[in-house]
GROMACS .gro file of C-alpha atoms in nm:
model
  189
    1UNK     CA    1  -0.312   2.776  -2.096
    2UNK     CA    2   0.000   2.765  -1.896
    3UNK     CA    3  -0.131   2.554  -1.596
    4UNK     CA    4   0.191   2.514  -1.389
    5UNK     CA    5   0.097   2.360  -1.051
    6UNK     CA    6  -0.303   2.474  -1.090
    7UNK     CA    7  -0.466   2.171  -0.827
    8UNK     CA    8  -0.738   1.936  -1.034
    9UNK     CA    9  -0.630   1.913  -1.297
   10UNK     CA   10  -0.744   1.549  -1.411
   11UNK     CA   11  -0.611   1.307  -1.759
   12UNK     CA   12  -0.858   1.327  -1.971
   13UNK     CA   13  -0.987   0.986  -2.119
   14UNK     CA   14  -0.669   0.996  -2.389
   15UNK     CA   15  -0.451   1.083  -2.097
   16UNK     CA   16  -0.535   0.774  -1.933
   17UNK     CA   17  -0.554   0.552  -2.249
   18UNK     CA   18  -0.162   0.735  -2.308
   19UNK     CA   19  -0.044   0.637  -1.878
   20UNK     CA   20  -0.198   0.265  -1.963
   21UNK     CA   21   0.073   0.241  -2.301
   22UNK     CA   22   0.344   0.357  -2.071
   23UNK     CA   23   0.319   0.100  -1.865
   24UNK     CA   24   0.230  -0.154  -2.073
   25UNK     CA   25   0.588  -0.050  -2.267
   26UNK     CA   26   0.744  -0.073  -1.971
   27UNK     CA   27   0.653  -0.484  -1.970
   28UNK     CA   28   0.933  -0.663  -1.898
   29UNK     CA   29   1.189  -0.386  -1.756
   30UNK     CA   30   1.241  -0.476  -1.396
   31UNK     CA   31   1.130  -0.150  -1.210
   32UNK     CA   32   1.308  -0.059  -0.844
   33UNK     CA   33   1.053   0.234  -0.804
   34UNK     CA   34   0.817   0.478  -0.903
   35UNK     CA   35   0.821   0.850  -0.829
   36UNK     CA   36   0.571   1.156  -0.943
   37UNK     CA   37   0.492   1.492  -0.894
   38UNK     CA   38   0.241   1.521  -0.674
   39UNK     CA   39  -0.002   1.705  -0.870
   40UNK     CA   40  -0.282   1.514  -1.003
   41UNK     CA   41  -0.218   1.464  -1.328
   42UNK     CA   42   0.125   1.304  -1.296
   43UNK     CA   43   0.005   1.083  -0.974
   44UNK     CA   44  -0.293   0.968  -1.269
   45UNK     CA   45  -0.017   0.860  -1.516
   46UNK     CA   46   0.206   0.703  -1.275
   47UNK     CA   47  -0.095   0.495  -1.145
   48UNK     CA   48  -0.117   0.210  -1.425
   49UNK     CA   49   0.280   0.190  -1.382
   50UNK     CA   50   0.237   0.122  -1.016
   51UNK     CA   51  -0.048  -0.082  -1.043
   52UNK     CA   52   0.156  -0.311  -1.360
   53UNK     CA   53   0.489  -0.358  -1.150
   54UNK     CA   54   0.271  -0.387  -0.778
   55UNK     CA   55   0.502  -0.098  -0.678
   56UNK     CA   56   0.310   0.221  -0.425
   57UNK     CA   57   0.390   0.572  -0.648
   58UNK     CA   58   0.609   0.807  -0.370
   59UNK     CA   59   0.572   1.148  -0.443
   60UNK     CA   60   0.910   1.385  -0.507
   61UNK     CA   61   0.855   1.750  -0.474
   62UNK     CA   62   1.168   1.756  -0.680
   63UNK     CA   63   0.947   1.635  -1.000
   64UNK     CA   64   0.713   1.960  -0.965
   65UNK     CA   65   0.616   2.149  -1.217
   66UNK     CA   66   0.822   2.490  -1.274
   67UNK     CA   67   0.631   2.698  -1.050
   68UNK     CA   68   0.515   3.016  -1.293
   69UNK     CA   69   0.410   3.249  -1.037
   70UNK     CA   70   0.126   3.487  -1.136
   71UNK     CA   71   0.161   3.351  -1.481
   72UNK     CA   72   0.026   3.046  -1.372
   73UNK     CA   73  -0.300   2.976  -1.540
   74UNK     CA   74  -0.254   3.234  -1.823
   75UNK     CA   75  -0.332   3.199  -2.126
   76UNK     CA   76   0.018   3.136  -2.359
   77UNK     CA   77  -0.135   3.286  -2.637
   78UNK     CA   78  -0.198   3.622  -2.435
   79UNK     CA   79   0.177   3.532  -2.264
   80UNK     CA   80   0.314   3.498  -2.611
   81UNK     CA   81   0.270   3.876  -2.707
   82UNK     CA   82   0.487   4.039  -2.389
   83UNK     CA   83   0.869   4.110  -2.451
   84UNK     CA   84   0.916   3.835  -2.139
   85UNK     CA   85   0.761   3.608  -2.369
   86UNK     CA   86   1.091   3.588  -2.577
   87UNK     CA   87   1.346   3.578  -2.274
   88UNK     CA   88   1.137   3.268  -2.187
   89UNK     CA   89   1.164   3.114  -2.555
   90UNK     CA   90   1.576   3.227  -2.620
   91UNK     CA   91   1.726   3.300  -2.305
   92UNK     CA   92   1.582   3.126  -2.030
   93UNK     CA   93   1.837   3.086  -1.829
   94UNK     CA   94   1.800   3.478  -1.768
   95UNK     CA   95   1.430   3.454  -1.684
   96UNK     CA   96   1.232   3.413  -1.333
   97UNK     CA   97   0.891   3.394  -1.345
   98UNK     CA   98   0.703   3.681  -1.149
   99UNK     CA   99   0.596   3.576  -0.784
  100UNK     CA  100   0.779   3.209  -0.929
  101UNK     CA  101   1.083   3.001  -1.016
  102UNK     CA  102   1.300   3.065  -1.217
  103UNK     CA  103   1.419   2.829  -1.491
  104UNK     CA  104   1.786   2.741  -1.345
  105UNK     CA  105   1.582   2.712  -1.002
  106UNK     CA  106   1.414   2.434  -1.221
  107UNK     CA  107   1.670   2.287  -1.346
  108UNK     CA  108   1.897   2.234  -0.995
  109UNK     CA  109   1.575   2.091  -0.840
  110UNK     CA  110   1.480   1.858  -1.075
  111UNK     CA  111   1.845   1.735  -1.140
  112UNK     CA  112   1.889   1.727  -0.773
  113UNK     CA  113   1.558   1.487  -0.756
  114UNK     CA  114   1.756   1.259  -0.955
  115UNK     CA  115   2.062   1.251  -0.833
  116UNK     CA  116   1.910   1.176  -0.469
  117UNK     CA  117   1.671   0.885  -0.675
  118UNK     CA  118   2.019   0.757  -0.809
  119UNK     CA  119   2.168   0.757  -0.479
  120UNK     CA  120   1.866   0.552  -0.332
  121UNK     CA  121   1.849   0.331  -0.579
  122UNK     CA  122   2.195   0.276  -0.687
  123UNK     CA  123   2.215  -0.009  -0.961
  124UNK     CA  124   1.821   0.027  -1.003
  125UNK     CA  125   1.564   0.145  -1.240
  126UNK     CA  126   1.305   0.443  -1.115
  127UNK     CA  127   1.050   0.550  -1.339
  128UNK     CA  128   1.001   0.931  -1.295
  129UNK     CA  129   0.650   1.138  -1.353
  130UNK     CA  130   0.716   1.480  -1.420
  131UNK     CA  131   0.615   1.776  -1.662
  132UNK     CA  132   0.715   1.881  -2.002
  133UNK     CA  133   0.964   2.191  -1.853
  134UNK     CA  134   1.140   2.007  -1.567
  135UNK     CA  135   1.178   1.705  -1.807
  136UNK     CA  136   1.368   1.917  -2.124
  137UNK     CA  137   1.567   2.076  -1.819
  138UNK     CA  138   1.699   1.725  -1.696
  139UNK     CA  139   1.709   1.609  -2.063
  140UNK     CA  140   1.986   1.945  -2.137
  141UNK     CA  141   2.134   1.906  -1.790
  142UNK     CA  142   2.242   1.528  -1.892
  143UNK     CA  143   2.340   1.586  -2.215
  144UNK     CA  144   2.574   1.902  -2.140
  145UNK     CA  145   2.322   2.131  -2.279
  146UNK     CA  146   2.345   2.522  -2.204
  147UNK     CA  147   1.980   2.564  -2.035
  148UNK     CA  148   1.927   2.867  -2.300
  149UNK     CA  149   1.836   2.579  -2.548
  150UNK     CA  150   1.666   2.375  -2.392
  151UNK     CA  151   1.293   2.496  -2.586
  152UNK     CA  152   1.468   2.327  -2.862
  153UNK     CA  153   1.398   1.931  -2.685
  154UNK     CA  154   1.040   1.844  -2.713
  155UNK     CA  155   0.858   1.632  -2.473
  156UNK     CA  156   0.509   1.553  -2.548
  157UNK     CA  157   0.207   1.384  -2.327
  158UNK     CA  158   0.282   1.039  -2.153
  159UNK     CA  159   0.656   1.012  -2.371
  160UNK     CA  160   0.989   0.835  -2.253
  161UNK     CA  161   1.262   0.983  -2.224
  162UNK     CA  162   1.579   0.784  -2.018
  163UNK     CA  163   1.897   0.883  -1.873
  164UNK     CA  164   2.127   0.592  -1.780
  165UNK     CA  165   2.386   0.723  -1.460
  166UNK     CA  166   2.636   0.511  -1.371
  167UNK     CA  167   2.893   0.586  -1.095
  168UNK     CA  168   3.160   0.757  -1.175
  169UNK     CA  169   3.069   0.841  -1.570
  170UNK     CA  170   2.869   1.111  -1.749
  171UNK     CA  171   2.472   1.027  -1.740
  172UNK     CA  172   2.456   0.871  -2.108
  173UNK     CA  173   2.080   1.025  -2.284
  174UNK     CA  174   1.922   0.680  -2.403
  175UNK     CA  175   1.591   0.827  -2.576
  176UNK     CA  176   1.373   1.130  -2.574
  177UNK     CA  177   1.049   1.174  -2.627
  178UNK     CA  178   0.980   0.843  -2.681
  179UNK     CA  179   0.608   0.719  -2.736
  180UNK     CA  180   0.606   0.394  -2.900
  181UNK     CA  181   0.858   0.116  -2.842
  182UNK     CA  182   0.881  -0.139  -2.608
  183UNK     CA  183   1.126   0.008  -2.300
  184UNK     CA  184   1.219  -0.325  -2.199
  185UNK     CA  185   1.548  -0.319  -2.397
  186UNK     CA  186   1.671  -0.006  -2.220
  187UNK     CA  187   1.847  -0.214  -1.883
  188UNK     CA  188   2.083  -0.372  -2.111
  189UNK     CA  189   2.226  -0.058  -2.268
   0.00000   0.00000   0.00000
């Protein structure tokens, strides 16, 4: 199913177990803040980060999920056999989902989150919730990536992946789709 922003959707007992090793990796990395997506399921994988570095999760709207219009709730495999279905998969950058966003809509929204994150945290370290779309979109925008091949970065449940910005330089990729390490290294690169 494609569940875009679909309300109640809870973590299921592995999606918990998953939020709990995030923070846990996140031991010893000293946090500045924490922002989600408000939808449920991102707030409940924020929480044990929050809860580990005593910091209160603020929601972004900027860290939604892509917003797929009447396609939201669909089932991909049904999605899969339309002619859209391929726009979506090769040229996305092309594509806007019906009654939705479309994918460069995306993409300046959640890289706008960011920036304005950056801005308000200058020098700090803010641990993002997001989704799997808006997260590959960030992921391509950072690393220079045309937004037409961005299907190719995968991002799976409750992974890492870090973008470094410093004033005045490029925003340096430092892992993606990270689910085991320790993160605690990352303030020193």
């Amino acid at each position: 199913m494609l569940p875009g922003r679909v309300p109640g959707l809870h973590l299921s007992d592995r999606g918990r177990a998953q939020a709990e090793r995030v923070a846990e990796r996140l031991e010893g990395l000293s946090v500045s803040a924490v922002y989600s997506s408000p939808l449920e399921r991102a707030c409940e994988t924020a929480e044990p980060t929050a809860a580990r570095t005593g910091l209160e999760v603020k929601h972004d709207d900027g860290l939604l999920e892509c917003d797929f219009g009447e396609w939201t709730g669909a089932v991909i495999a049904d999605l899969s056999s339309l002619p859209e279905w391929q726009t979506v998969q090769h040229n996305p950058s092309a594509f806007r989902f019906p009654n939705g966003e479309s994918f460069p809509q995306m993409q300046a929204r959640i890289v706008g989150a960011l920036e304005a994150l950056r801005t308000a945290h200058a020098g700090g370290v803010v641990v993002c919730f997001s989704h799997a779309d808006p997260i590959k979109a960030a992921v391509a925008h950072a690393l220079g990536t045309h937004l037409d091949l961005f299907q190719r970065i995968v991002i799976s449940p409750a992974s890492v992946s870090a973008i470094s910005f410093v004033e005045g330089q490029d925003p340096a990729v430092l892992m993606v789709n990270s689910t085991s390490e320790p993160l605690s290294g990352l303030r020193t690169q």
